[in-house]
GROMACS .gro file of C-alpha atoms in nm:
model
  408
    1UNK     CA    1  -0.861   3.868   1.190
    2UNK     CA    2  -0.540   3.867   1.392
    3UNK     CA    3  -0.450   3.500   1.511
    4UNK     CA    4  -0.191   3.559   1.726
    5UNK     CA    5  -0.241   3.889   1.961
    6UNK     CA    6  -0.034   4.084   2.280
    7UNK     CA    7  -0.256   4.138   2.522
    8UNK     CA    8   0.044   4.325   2.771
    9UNK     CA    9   0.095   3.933   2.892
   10UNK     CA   10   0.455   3.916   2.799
   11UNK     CA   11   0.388   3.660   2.507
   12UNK     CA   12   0.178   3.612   2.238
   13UNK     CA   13  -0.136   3.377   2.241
   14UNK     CA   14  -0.347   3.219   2.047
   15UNK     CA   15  -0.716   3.350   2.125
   16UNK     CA   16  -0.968   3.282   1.861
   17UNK     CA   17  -1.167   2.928   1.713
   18UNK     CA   18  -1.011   2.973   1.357
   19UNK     CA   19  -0.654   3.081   1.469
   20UNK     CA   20  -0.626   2.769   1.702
   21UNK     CA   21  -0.780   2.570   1.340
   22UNK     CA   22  -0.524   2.735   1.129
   23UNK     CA   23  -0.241   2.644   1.355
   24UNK     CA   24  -0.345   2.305   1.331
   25UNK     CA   25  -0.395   2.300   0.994
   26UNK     CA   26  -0.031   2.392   0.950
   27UNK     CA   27   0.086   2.185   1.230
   28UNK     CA   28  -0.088   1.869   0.979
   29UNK     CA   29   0.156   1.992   0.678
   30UNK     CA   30   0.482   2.013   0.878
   31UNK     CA   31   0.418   1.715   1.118
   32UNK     CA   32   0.314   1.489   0.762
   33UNK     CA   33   0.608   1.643   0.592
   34UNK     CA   34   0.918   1.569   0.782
   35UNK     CA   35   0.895   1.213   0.765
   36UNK     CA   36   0.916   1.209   0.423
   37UNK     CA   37   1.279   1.384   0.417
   38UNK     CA   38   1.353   1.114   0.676
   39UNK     CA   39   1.295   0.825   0.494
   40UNK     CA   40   1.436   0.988   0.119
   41UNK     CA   41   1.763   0.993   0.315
   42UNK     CA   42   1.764   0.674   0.427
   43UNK     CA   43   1.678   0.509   0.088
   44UNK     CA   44   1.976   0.749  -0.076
   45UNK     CA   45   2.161   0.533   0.157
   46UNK     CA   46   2.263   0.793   0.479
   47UNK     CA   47   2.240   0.675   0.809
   48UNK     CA   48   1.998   0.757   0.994
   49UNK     CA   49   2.180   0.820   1.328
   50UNK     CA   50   2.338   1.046   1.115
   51UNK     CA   51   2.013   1.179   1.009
   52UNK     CA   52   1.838   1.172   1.342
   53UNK     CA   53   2.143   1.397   1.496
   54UNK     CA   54   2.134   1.678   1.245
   55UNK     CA   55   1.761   1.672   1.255
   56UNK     CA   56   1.776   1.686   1.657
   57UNK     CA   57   1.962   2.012   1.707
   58UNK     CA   58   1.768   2.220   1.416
   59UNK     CA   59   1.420   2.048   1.609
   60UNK     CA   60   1.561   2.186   1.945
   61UNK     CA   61   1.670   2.554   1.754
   62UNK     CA   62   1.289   2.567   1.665
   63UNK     CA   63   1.181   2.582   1.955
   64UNK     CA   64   1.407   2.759   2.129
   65UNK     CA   65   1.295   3.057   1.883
   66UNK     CA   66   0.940   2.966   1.917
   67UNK     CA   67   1.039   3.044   2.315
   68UNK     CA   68   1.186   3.362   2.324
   69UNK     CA   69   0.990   3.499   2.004
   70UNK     CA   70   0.665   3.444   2.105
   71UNK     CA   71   0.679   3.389   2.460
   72UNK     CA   72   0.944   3.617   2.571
   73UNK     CA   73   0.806   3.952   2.408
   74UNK     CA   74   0.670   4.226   2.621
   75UNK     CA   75   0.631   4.281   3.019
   76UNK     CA   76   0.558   3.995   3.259
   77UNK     CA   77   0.360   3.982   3.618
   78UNK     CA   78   0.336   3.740   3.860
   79UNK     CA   79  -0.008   3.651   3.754
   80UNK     CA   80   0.103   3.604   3.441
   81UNK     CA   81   0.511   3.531   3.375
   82UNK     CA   82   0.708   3.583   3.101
   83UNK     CA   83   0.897   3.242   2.923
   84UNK     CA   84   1.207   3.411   3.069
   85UNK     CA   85   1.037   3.486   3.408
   86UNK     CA   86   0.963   3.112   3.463
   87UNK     CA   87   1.261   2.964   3.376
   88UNK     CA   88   1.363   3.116   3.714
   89UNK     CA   89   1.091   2.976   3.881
   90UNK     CA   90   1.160   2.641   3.834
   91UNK     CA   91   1.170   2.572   4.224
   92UNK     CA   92   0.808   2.621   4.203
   93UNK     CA   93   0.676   2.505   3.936
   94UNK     CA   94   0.911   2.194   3.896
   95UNK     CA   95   0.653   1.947   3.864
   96UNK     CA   96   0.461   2.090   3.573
   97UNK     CA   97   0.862   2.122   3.420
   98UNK     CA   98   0.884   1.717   3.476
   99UNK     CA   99   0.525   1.636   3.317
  100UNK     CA  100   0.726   1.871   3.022
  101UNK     CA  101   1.004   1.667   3.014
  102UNK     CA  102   0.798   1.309   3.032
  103UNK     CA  103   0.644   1.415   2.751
  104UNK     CA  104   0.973   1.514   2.544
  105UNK     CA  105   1.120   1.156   2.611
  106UNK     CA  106   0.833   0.992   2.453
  107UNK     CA  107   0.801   1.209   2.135
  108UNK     CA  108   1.162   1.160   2.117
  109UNK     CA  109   1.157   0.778   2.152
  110UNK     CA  110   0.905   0.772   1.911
  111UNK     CA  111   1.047   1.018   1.631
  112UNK     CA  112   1.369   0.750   1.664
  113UNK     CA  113   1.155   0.417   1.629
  114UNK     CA  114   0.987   0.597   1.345
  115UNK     CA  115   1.317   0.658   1.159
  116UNK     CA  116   1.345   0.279   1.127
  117UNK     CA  117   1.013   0.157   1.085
  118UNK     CA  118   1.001   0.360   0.780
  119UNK     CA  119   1.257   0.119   0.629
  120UNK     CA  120   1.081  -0.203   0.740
  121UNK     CA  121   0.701  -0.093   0.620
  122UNK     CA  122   0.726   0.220   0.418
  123UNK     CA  123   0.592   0.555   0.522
  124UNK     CA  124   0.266   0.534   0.440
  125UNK     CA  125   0.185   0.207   0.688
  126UNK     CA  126   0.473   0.390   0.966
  127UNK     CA  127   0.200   0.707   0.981
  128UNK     CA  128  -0.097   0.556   0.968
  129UNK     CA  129  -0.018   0.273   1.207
  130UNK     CA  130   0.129   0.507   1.515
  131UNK     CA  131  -0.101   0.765   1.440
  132UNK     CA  132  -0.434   0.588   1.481
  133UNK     CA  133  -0.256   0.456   1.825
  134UNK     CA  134  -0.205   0.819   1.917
  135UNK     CA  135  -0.540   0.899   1.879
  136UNK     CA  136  -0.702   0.598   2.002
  137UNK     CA  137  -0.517   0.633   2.335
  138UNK     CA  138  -0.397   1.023   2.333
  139UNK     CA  139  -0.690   1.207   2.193
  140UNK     CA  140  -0.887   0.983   2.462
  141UNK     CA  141  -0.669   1.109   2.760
  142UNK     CA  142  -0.687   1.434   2.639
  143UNK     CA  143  -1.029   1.448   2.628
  144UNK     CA  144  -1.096   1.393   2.984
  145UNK     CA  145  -0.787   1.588   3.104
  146UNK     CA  146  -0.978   1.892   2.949
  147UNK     CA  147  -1.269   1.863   3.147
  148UNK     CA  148  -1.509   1.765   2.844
  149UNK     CA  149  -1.378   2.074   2.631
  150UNK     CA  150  -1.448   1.967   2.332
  151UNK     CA  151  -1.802   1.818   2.170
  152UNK     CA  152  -1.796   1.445   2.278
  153UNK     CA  153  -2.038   1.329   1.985
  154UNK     CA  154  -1.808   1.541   1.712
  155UNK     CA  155  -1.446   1.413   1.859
  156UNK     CA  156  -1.530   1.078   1.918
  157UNK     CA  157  -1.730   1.046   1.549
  158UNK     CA  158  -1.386   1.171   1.392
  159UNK     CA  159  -1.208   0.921   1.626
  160UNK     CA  160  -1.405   0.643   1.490
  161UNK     CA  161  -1.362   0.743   1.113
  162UNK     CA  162  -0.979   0.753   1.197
  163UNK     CA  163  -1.021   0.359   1.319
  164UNK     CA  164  -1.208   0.300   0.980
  165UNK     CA  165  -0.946   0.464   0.809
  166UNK     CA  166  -0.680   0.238   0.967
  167UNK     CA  167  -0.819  -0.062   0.888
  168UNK     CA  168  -0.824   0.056   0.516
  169UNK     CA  169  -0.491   0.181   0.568
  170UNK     CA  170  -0.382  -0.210   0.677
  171UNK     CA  171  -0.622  -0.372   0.374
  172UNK     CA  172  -0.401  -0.095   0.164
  173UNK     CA  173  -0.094  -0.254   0.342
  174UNK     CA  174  -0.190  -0.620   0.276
  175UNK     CA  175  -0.314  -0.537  -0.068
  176UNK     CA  176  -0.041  -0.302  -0.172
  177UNK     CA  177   0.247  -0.638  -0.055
  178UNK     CA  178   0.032  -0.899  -0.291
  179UNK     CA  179   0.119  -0.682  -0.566
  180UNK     CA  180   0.476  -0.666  -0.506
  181UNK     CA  181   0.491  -1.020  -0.471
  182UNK     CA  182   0.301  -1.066  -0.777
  183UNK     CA  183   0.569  -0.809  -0.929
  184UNK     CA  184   0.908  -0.961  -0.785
  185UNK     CA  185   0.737  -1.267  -0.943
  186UNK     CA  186   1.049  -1.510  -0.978
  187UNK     CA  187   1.291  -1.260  -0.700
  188UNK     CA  188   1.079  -1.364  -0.413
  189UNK     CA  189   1.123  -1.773  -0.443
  190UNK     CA  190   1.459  -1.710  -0.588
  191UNK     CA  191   1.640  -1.490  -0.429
  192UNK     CA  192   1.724  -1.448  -0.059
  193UNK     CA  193   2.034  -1.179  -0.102
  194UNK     CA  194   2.073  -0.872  -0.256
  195UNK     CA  195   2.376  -1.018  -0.504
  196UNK     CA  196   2.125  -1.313  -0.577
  197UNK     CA  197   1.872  -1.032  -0.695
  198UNK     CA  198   2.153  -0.821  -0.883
  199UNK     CA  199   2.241  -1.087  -1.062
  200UNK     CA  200   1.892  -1.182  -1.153
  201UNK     CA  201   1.816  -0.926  -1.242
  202UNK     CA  202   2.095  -0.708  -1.385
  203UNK     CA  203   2.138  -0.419  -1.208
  204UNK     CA  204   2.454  -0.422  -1.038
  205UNK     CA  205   2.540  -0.087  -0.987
  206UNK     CA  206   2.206   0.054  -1.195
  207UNK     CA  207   2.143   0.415  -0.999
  208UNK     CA  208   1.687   0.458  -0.896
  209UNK     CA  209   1.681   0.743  -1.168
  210UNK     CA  210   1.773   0.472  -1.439
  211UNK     CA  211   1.487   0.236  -1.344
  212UNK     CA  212   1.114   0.256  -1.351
  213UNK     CA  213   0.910   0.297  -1.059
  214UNK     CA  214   0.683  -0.041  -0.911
  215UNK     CA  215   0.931  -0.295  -1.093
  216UNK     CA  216   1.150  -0.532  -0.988
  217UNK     CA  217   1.397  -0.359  -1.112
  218UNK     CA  218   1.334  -0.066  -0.879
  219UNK     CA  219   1.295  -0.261  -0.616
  220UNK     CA  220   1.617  -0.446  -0.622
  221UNK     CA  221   1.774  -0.093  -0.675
  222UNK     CA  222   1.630   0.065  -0.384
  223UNK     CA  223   1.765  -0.229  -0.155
  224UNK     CA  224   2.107  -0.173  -0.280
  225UNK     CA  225   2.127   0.172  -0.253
  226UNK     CA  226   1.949   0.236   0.074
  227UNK     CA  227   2.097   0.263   0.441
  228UNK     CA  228   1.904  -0.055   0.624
  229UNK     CA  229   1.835  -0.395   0.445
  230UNK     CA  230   1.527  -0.480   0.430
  231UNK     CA  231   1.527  -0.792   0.193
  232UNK     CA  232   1.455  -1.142   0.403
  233UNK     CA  233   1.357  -0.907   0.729
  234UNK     CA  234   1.044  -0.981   0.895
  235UNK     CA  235   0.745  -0.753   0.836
  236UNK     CA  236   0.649  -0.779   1.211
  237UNK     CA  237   0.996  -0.618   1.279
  238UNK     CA  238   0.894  -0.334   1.147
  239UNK     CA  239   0.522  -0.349   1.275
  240UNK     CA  240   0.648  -0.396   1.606
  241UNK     CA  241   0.874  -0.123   1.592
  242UNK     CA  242   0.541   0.124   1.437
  243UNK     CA  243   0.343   0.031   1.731
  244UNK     CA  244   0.635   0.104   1.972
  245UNK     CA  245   0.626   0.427   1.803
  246UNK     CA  246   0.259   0.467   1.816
  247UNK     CA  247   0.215   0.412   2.194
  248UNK     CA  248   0.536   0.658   2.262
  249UNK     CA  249   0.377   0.923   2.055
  250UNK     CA  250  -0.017   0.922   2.218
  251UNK     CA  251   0.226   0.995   2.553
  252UNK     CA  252   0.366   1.374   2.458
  253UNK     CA  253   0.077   1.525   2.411
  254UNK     CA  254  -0.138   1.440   2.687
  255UNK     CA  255   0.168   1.487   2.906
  256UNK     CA  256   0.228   1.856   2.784
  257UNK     CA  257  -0.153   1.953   2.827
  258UNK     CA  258  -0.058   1.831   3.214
  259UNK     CA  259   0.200   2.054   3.205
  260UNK     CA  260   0.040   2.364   3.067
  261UNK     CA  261  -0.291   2.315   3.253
  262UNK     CA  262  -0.191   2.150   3.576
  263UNK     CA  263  -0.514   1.923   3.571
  264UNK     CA  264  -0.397   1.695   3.886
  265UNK     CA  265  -0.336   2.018   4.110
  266UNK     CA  266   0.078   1.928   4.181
  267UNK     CA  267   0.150   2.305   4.162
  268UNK     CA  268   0.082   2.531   4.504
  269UNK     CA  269  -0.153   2.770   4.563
  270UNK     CA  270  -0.057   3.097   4.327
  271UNK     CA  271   0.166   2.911   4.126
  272UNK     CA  272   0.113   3.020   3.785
  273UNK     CA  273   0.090   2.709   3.518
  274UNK     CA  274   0.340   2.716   3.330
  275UNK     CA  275   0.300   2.890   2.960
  276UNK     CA  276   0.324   2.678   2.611
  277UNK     CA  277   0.645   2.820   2.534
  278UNK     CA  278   0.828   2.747   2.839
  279UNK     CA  279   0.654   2.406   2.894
  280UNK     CA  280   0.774   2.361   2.487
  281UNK     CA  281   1.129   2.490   2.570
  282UNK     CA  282   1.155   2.213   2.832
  283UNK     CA  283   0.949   1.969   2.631
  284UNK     CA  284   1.224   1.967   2.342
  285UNK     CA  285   1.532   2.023   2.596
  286UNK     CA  286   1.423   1.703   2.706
  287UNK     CA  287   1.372   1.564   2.344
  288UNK     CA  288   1.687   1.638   2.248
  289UNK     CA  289   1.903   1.536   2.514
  290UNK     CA  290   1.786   1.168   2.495
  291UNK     CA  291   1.766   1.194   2.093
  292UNK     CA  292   2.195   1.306   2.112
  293UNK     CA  293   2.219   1.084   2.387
  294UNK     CA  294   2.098   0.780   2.198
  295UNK     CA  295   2.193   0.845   1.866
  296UNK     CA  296   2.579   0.882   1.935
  297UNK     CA  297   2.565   0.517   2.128
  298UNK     CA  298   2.411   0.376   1.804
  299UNK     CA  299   2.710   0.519   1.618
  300UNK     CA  300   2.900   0.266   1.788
  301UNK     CA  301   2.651   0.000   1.899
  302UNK     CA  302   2.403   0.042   1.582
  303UNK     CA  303   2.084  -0.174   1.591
  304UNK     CA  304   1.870  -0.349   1.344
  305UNK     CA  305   2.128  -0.400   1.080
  306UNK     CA  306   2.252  -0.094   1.046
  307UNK     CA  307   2.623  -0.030   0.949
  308UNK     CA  308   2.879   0.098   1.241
  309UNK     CA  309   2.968   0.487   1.204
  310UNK     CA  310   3.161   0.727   1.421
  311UNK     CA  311   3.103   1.086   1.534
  312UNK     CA  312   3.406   1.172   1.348
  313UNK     CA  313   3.221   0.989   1.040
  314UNK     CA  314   2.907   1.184   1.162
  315UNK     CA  315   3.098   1.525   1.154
  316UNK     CA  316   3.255   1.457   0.809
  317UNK     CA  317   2.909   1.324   0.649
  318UNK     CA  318   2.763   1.626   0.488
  319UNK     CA  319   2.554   1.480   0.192
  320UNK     CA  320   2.208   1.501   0.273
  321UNK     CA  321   2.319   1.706   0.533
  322UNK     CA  322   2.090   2.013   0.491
  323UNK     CA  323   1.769   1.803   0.465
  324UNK     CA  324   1.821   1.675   0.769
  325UNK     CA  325   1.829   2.008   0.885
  326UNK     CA  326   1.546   2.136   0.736
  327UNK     CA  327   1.326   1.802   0.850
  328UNK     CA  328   1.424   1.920   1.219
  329UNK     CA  329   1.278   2.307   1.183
  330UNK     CA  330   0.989   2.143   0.973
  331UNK     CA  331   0.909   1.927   1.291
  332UNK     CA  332   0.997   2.197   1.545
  333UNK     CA  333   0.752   2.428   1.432
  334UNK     CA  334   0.469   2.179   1.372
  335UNK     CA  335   0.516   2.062   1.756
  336UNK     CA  336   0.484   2.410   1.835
  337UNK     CA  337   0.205   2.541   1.630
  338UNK     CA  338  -0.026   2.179   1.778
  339UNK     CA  339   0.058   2.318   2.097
  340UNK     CA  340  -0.058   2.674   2.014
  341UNK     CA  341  -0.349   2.525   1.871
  342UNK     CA  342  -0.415   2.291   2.158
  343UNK     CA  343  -0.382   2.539   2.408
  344UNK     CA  344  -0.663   2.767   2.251
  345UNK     CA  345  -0.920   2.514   2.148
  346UNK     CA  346  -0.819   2.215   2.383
  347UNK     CA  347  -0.538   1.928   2.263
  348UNK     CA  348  -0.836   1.659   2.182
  349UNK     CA  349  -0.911   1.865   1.912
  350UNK     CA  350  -0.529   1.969   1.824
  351UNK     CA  351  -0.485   1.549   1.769
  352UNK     CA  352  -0.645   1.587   1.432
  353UNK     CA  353  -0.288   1.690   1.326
  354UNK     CA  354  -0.273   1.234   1.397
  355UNK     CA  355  -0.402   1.285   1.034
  356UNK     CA  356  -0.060   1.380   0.892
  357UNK     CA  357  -0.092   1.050   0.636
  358UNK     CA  358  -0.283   1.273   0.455
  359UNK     CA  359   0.047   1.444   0.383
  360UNK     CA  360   0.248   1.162   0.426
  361UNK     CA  361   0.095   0.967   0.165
  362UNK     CA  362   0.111   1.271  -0.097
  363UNK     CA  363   0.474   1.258  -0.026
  364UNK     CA  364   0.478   0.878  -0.049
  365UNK     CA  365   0.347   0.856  -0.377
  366UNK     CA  366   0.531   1.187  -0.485
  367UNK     CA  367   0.866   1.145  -0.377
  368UNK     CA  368   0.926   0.746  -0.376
  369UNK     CA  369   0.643   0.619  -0.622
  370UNK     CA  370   0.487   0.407  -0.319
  371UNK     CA  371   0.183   0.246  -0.495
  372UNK     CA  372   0.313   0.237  -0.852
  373UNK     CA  373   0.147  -0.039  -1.096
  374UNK     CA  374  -0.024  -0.139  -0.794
  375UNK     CA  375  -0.389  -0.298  -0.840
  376UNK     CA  376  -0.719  -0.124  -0.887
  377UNK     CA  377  -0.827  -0.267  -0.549
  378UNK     CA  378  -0.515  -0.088  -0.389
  379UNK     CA  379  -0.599   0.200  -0.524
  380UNK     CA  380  -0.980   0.200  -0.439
  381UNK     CA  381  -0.868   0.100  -0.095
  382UNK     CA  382  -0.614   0.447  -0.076
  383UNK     CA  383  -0.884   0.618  -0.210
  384UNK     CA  384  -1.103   0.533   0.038
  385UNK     CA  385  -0.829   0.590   0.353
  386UNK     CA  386  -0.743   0.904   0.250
  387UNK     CA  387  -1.145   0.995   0.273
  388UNK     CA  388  -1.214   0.830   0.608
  389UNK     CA  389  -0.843   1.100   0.702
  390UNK     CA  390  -1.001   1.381   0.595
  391UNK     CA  391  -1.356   1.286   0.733
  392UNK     CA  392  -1.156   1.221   1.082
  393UNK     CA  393  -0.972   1.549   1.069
  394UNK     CA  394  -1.241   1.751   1.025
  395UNK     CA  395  -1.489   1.595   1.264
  396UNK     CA  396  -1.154   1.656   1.506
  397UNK     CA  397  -1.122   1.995   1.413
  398UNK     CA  398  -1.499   2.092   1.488
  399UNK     CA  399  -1.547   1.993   1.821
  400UNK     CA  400  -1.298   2.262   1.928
  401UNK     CA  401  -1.364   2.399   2.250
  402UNK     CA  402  -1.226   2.786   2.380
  403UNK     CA  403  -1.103   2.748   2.713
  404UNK     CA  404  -1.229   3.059   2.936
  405UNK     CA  405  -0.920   3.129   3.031
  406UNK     CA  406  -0.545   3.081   2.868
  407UNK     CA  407  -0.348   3.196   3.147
  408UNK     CA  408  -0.410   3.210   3.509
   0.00000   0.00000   0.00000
């Protein structure tokens, strides 16, 4: 079956039940994925406004070709315009451009928070934590900005296994920091420093590759080599900063089904809504503008510990460089493809993508041996998360909803 189809519109649309699903499906992979590039360049030690500014202009590329690709293609009428044709209509349909916009500031905001909370509470606690706010709050919103699209005893059923999963996700958390306790052992009453630990320890200059995974060792490796300190730092720093990113995030999306559906009437009389791609064009204009615009004054003015850089130092820094890159197109498209979803089957249902710890996780344990000579009760309790996440995501994904019409 095709999933995406020209109907003489001047774009391409999603139109079926399983092509909205399989857009969100591969929305989950990306969105879970790019994270995890993130945080394996912090702990190699780059910075992350570094990071965050390479990642920011391949995230605004991605869309820009999602734009003119798939929403620029073909004719256009005035019942139904072109991505080109409305960007000239912005005197008209301005106010569905701002709701854009809004919501491009608060994914933005909260893609930056998230590149620090990963240092403070790992990336498995990061996605769970904001995501269970973004569905608590977002997938709510959306819900009721939809007109009751989707099936209210489905959604809200996989709403409440994602709030059972996050309170596994925080035993996991809480169980998961007694073992490293138990592990450091001796480091945690005896050390405060990382030259204290060194010492201790032995492993001055010791690279990760030479140590093994879930030991002190590693531990006290990792903290040397990474780009924010972490030893001695409050865990309710880093909480803080999670739910920060949490509430930003369950913003963007009901803000961009505002703008693509025009639920509170702000456009005129034979105004046509805008389309996904051009309320995604202006969605990550928006993004990016206050991602570059923030990101060069924390070159200068950096915050939470981080070292002081320089956009000459930014131009020159090209190690890590190109997975940076790639976690910006890996994000790009999986904003795009949850709003290609959402558009088709309604954006309640296109929050199940809030189950990207799923992926996260994988890449958690994969990548950066998160959960490594942990205890059998931390590893019944992941267990048991990552079944309430896939429970949630597919009581999400079946009370999709068609909408009777995609473009008016």
């Amino acid at each position: 079956m095709m999933i995406l189809v020209s109907q003489g519109l001047g774009m391409y649309v999603v139109e079926s039940k399983g092509g909205a699903i399989l857009c969100i499906l591969l929305s989950l992979l990306c969105l879970g994925t790019w994270p995890a590039l993130m945080a394996l360049l912090e702990r190699r030690g780059r910075l992350p406004q570094h990071t965050y500014l390479d990642y920011s202009i391949t995230n605004f590329l991605a869309a820009v070709f999602i734009a003119f690709v798939f929403g620029g293609i073909g004719g256009s009428t005035q019942e139904a315009p072109s991505f080109l044709a409305q960007l000239t209509q912005i005197q008209d349909n301005w106010p569905s451009v701002l709701f854009a916009m809004a919501g491009g500031v608060g994914l933005s905001i909260g893609n930056l928070a998230t590149q620090y909370a990963l240092a403070f509470v790992g990336l498995s606690v990061t996605e769970v934590t904001s995501a269970s706010i973004t569905v608590v709050v977002g997938t709510t919103v959306n819900y009721f900005l939809d007109n009751r699209l989707n099936r209210a005893d489905v959604l809200f059923s996989g709403v409440g296994c994602f709030l059972v999963a996050v309170c596994l996700g925080s035993a996991v958390h809480s169980s998961n920091s007694a073992d490293v306790e138990a592990t450091l052992g001796k480091l945690s009453r005896e050390c405060e420093t990382v030259e204290e630990c060194q010492r201790l320890f032995g492993v001055e200059e010791k690279e990760m590759e030479n140590v093994k995974e879930g030991t002190a060792a590693f531990l006290v490796a990792l903290e040397n080599t990474r780009a924010i300190k972490v030893f001695g730092k409050s865990m309710f720093v880093g909480l803080g900063i999670t739910f920060f990113a949490g509430l930003s995030f369950s913003l963007f999306s009901p803000l961009f089904n505002l703008a693509t559906n025009d639920q509170w009437h702000t456009l005129k009389q034979g105004v046509p809504k805008l389309i996904v791609y051009t309320a995604f064009f202006y969605f990550s204009l928006s993004c990016f503008v206050i991602a570059i615009a923030l990101n060069i004054t924390f070159l200068y003015n950096p915050v939470l510990g981080s070292p002081r850089s320089s956009f000459r130092e930014y131009l020159s820094d090209w190690n890590g460089r190109g997975l940076a890159f790639m976690a910006g197109l890996i994000c790009g498209f999986g904003n795009g493809l949850q709003f290609m979803g959402g558009q088709a089957a309604g954006y309640a249902a296109s929050d199940a993508v809030q189950a990207l710890p799923l992926v996260s996780t994988f890449w958690g344990i994969y990548l950066f041996g998160e959960y490594r000579r942990s205890s059998p009760r931390t590893y019944a309790l992941l267990v048991g998360m990552l079944v309430m996440f896939t429970i949630a995501v597919g009581l999400l994904m079946a009370s999709a909803g068609e909408r009777e019409t995609l473009v008016t």
